[in-house]
PDB file of C-alpha atoms in Angstrom:
ATOM      1  CA  MET A   1       3.186 -75.764 -62.340  1.00 50.00           C
ATOM      2  CA  SER A   2       3.386 -76.990 -58.714  1.00 61.00           C
ATOM      3  CA  VAL A   3       2.435 -80.397 -57.480  1.00 57.00           C
ATOM      4  CA  VAL A   4       0.762 -78.748 -54.528  1.00 51.00           C
ATOM      5  CA  PHE A   5      -1.467 -76.616 -56.832  1.00 53.00           C
ATOM      6  CA  ALA A   6      -2.595 -79.752 -58.845  1.00 56.00           C
ATOM      7  CA  ARG A   7      -3.339 -81.577 -55.602  1.00 56.00           C
ATOM      8  CA  CYS A   8      -5.276 -78.598 -54.234  1.00 50.00           C
ATOM      9  CA  LEU A   9      -7.245 -78.257 -57.544  1.00 59.00           C
ATOM     10  CA  GLY A  10      -8.072 -81.990 -57.506  1.00 59.00           C
ATOM     11  CA  ALA A  11      -9.318 -81.738 -53.843  1.00 50.00           C
ATOM     12  CA  LEU A  12     -11.393 -78.769 -54.692  1.00 53.00           C
ATOM     13  CA  VAL A  13     -13.113 -80.527 -57.582  1.00 51.00           C
ATOM     14  CA  MET A  14     -14.015 -83.545 -55.400  1.00 48.00           C
ATOM     15  CA  ALA A  15     -15.251 -81.258 -52.732  1.00 48.00           C
ATOM     16  CA  LEU A  16     -17.734 -79.408 -55.068  1.00 46.00           C
ATOM     17  CA  SER A  17     -20.544 -81.821 -54.030  1.00 42.00           C
ATOM     18  CA  LEU A  18     -19.901 -80.857 -50.380  1.00 41.00           C
ATOM     19  CA  GLN A  19     -20.048 -77.158 -50.952  1.00 47.00           C
ATOM     20  CA  ALA A  20     -23.816 -76.899 -50.123  1.00 45.00           C
ATOM     21  CA  CYS A  21     -23.027 -78.308 -46.625  1.00 46.00           C
ATOM     22  CA  SER A  22     -20.165 -75.919 -45.957  1.00 49.00           C
ATOM     23  CA  PRO A  23     -20.380 -72.385 -44.799  1.00 52.00           C
ATOM     24  CA  GLU A  24     -19.693 -69.922 -47.730  1.00 56.00           C
ATOM     25  CA  VAL A  25     -16.328 -68.317 -48.017  1.00 57.00           C
ATOM     26  CA  ALA A  26     -16.339 -64.808 -49.388  1.00 76.00           C
ATOM     27  CA  LEU A  27     -14.720 -64.915 -52.786  1.00 89.00           C
ATOM     28  CA  PRO A  28     -14.672 -62.045 -55.277  1.00 95.00           C
ATOM     29  CA  ASN A  29     -17.513 -62.462 -57.816  1.00 96.00           C
ATOM     30  CA  VAL A  30     -19.525 -60.464 -60.240  1.00 97.00           C
ATOM     31  CA  THR A  31     -23.023 -60.614 -61.549  1.00 97.00           C
ATOM     32  CA  LEU A  32     -23.690 -61.923 -65.052  1.00 97.00           C
ATOM     33  CA  GLU A  33     -24.705 -58.444 -66.130  1.00 98.00           C
ATOM     34  CA  GLN A  34     -21.404 -57.014 -64.861  1.00 98.00           C
ATOM     35  CA  ALA A  35     -19.427 -59.838 -66.401  1.00 98.00           C
ATOM     36  CA  ARG A  36     -21.056 -59.220 -69.718  1.00 98.00           C
ATOM     37  CA  ALA A  37     -20.494 -55.518 -69.673  1.00 98.00           C
ATOM     38  CA  GLU A  38     -16.828 -55.709 -68.531  1.00 97.00           C
ATOM     39  CA  HIS A  39     -16.077 -58.527 -71.075  1.00 97.00           C
ATOM     40  CA  GLU A  40     -17.666 -56.750 -74.055  1.00 95.00           C
ATOM     41  CA  ALA A  41     -15.914 -53.486 -73.044  1.00 96.00           C
ATOM     42  CA  GLY A  42     -12.535 -55.207 -73.070  1.00 95.00           C
ATOM     43  CA  LYS A  43     -11.866 -54.525 -69.433  1.00 96.00           C
ATOM     44  CA  VAL A  44     -11.303 -58.165 -68.463  1.00 97.00           C
ATOM     45  CA  VAL A  45     -10.068 -61.567 -69.770  1.00 97.00           C
ATOM     46  CA  MET A  46     -13.027 -63.878 -69.372  1.00 97.00           C
ATOM     47  CA  ILE A  47     -12.106 -67.568 -69.201  1.00 98.00           C
ATOM     48  CA  ASP A  48     -14.597 -70.264 -69.869  1.00 98.00           C
ATOM     49  CA  ILE A  49     -13.461 -73.277 -67.781  1.00 98.00           C
ATOM     50  CA  ARG A  50     -16.295 -75.649 -68.942  1.00 97.00           C
ATOM     51  CA  GLU A  51     -15.049 -78.813 -70.639  1.00 97.00           C
ATOM     52  CA  SER A  52     -14.699 -79.099 -74.310  1.00 92.00           C
ATOM     53  CA  GLN A  53     -18.094 -80.895 -74.834  1.00 94.00           C
ATOM     54  CA  GLU A  54     -19.712 -78.143 -73.041  1.00 95.00           C
ATOM     55  CA  HIS A  55     -18.006 -75.490 -75.154  1.00 94.00           C
ATOM     56  CA  ALA A  56     -19.539 -77.085 -78.190  1.00 92.00           C
ATOM     57  CA  THR A  57     -23.007 -75.864 -76.990  1.00 92.00           C
ATOM     58  CA  GLY A  58     -21.781 -72.372 -77.558  1.00 94.00           C
ATOM     59  CA  VAL A  59     -19.429 -69.791 -75.820  1.00 96.00           C
ATOM     60  CA  ALA A  60     -19.352 -65.967 -75.371  1.00 95.00           C
ATOM     61  CA  GLN A  61     -17.597 -64.176 -78.253  1.00 93.00           C
ATOM     62  CA  GLY A  62     -13.942 -63.380 -77.459  1.00 93.00           C
ATOM     63  CA  VAL A  63     -13.735 -65.631 -74.394  1.00 95.00           C
ATOM     64  CA  VAL A  64     -10.663 -67.749 -73.651  1.00 95.00           C
ATOM     65  CA  LEU A  65     -11.281 -71.466 -73.579  1.00 96.00           C
ATOM     66  CA  LEU A  66      -9.384 -73.300 -70.769  1.00 96.00           C
ATOM     67  CA  PRO A  67     -11.177 -76.416 -69.514  1.00 96.00           C
ATOM     68  CA  MET A  68     -11.068 -76.970 -65.852  1.00 96.00           C
ATOM     69  CA  SER A  69      -9.334 -80.282 -66.349  1.00 96.00           C
ATOM     70  CA  GLN A  70      -6.453 -78.444 -67.883  1.00 96.00           C
ATOM     71  CA  VAL A  71      -6.089 -75.510 -65.471  1.00 96.00           C
ATOM     72  CA  ALA A  72      -3.443 -76.990 -63.277  1.00 95.00           C
ATOM     73  CA  GLN A  73      -1.319 -77.841 -66.258  1.00 96.00           C
ATOM     74  CA  ARG A  74      -1.889 -74.443 -68.030  1.00 96.00           C
ATOM     75  CA  VAL A  75      -1.888 -72.184 -64.912  1.00 96.00           C
ATOM     76  CA  ALA A  76       0.994 -70.103 -66.357  1.00 95.00           C
ATOM     77  CA  GLU A  77      -1.278 -69.064 -69.190  1.00 94.00           C
ATOM     78  CA  ILE A  78      -3.629 -67.243 -66.823  1.00 96.00           C
ATOM     79  CA  PRO A  79      -2.819 -63.520 -66.291  1.00 95.00           C
ATOM     80  CA  LYS A  80      -1.616 -62.936 -62.765  1.00 94.00           C
ATOM     81  CA  GLN A  81      -0.740 -59.279 -62.867  1.00 92.00           C
ATOM     82  CA  ALA A  82      -3.056 -57.240 -60.629  1.00 90.00           C
ATOM     83  CA  ASP A  83      -3.858 -54.676 -63.451  1.00 92.00           C
ATOM     84  CA  GLN A  84      -5.262 -57.514 -65.730  1.00 94.00           C
ATOM     85  CA  PRO A  85      -8.676 -58.588 -64.194  1.00 97.00           C
ATOM     86  CA  VAL A  86      -9.828 -62.108 -64.936  1.00 98.00           C
ATOM     87  CA  LEU A  87     -13.287 -63.564 -64.755  1.00 98.00           C
ATOM     88  CA  LEU A  88     -13.874 -67.322 -64.623  1.00 98.00           C
ATOM     89  CA  ILE A  89     -17.103 -68.617 -66.028  1.00 98.00           C
ATOM     90  CA  CYS A  90     -18.481 -72.192 -66.068  1.00 98.00           C
ATOM     91  CA  ASN A  91     -21.964 -73.531 -66.499  1.00 97.00           C
ATOM     92  CA  THR A  92     -23.401 -72.426 -63.157  1.00 95.00           C
ATOM     93  CA  GLN A  93     -20.669 -70.990 -60.985  1.00 95.00           C
ATOM     94  CA  ASN A  94     -19.589 -73.984 -58.798  1.00 96.00           C
ATOM     95  CA  ARG A  95     -16.449 -74.845 -60.732  1.00 97.00           C
ATOM     96  CA  SER A  96     -15.495 -71.294 -61.388  1.00 98.00           C
ATOM     97  CA  ARG A  97     -15.934 -70.584 -57.736  1.00 97.00           C
ATOM     98  CA  ALA A  98     -13.704 -73.522 -56.790  1.00 96.00           C
ATOM     99  CA  VAL A  99     -11.083 -72.659 -59.255  1.00 97.00           C
ATOM    100  CA  THR A 100     -11.067 -68.970 -58.123  1.00 97.00           C
ATOM    101  CA  GLU A 101     -10.382 -70.211 -54.561  1.00 96.00           C
ATOM    102  CA  ALA A 102      -7.521 -72.470 -55.711  1.00 96.00           C
ATOM    103  CA  LEU A 103      -5.919 -69.689 -57.737  1.00 96.00           C
ATOM    104  CA  GLN A 104      -6.166 -67.260 -54.881  1.00 95.00           C
ATOM    105  CA  GLU A 105      -4.336 -69.805 -52.781  1.00 94.00           C
ATOM    106  CA  GLN A 106      -1.729 -69.692 -55.443  1.00 94.00           C
ATOM    107  CA  GLY A 107      -1.316 -65.869 -55.112  1.00 94.00           C
ATOM    108  CA  PHE A 108      -3.737 -64.582 -57.869  1.00 96.00           C
ATOM    109  CA  THR A 109      -5.436 -61.482 -56.667  1.00 94.00           C
ATOM    110  CA  ASN A 110      -7.114 -60.486 -59.950  1.00 96.00           C
ATOM    111  CA  ILE A 111      -9.465 -63.415 -60.284  1.00 97.00           C
ATOM    112  CA  ARG A 112     -13.331 -63.279 -59.891  1.00 98.00           C
ATOM    113  CA  TYR A 113     -15.886 -65.786 -60.759  1.00 98.00           C
ATOM    114  CA  VAL A 114     -19.248 -65.113 -62.575  1.00 98.00           C
ATOM    115  CA  ASN A 115     -22.469 -65.772 -60.712  1.00 96.00           C
ATOM    116  CA  GLY A 116     -24.972 -67.664 -62.882  1.00 95.00           C
ATOM    117  CA  GLY A 117     -22.572 -68.989 -65.439  1.00 96.00           C
ATOM    118  CA  MET A 118     -23.158 -69.858 -69.139  1.00 97.00           C
ATOM    119  CA  SER A 119     -26.489 -71.578 -68.346  1.00 96.00           C
ATOM    120  CA  GLU A 120     -28.055 -68.311 -67.384  1.00 97.00           C
ATOM    121  CA  TRP A 121     -26.163 -66.539 -70.189  1.00 97.00           C
ATOM    122  CA  ALA A 122     -27.980 -68.880 -72.606  1.00 96.00           C
ATOM    123  CA  LYS A 123     -31.356 -68.584 -70.851  1.00 97.00           C
ATOM    124  CA  ARG A 124     -31.159 -64.806 -71.355  1.00 97.00           C
ATOM    125  CA  GLY A 125     -30.653 -65.178 -75.078  1.00 96.00           C
ATOM    126  CA  TRP A 126     -27.250 -63.374 -75.066  1.00 96.00           C
ATOM    127  CA  PRO A 127     -24.915 -63.831 -77.894  1.00 94.00           C
ATOM    128  CA  MET A 128     -23.088 -67.109 -78.156  1.00 95.00           C
ATOM    129  CA  VAL A 129     -20.893 -68.580 -80.954  1.00 94.00           C
ATOM    130  CA  LYS A 130     -19.635 -72.141 -81.526  1.00 91.00           C
ATOM    131  CA  PRO A 131     -15.940 -72.557 -80.573  1.00 88.00           C
ATOM    132  CA  GLN A 132     -14.842 -72.807 -84.182  1.00 83.00           C
ATOM    133  CA  ASP A 133     -16.430 -69.448 -84.910  1.00 74.00           C
ATOM    134  CA  LEU A 134     -14.670 -67.779 -81.902  1.00 67.00           C
ATOM    135  CA  VAL A 135     -13.100 -64.333 -82.934  1.00 64.00           C
ATOM    136  CA  GLY A 136     -10.244 -63.311 -80.581  1.00 59.00           C
ATOM    137  CA  PRO A 137      -8.111 -65.369 -78.370  1.00 55.00           C
ATOM    138  CA  SER A 138      -9.187 -68.863 -77.535  1.00 56.00           C
ATOM    139  CA  LYS A 139      -6.538 -69.216 -74.858  1.00 48.00           C
ATOM    140  CA  PRO A 140      -4.759 -66.639 -72.632  1.00 47.00           C
TER     141      PRO A 140
END
């Protein structure tokens, strides 16, 4: 794990509050509906980057749990190959968007973030499980 990546990720986290004032950078993203369909069809690895206390409120079945605070240390666990699409999801999309940008700067070309996030997932009443009931991989 590079020091440059860790610093970049830290800077992005701090800059989240300034995002609303900045022009949008076009980053690859998907709708919530598309994310659910691709995830449930097994076409993508979906990584929930919310923190552990947020995971406790419920997660999508089969999602990988990788808190944003651990991404820099565990970046090697994230699939990088182009033929293995990865979706990042957080609570709304702000953190997953920032991490998508940081990972792209590290050469990841297979990463997209999910618009809406788990808050919208929950509002729609879509299936959620507690982390201890998660079936499937809990980390990449």
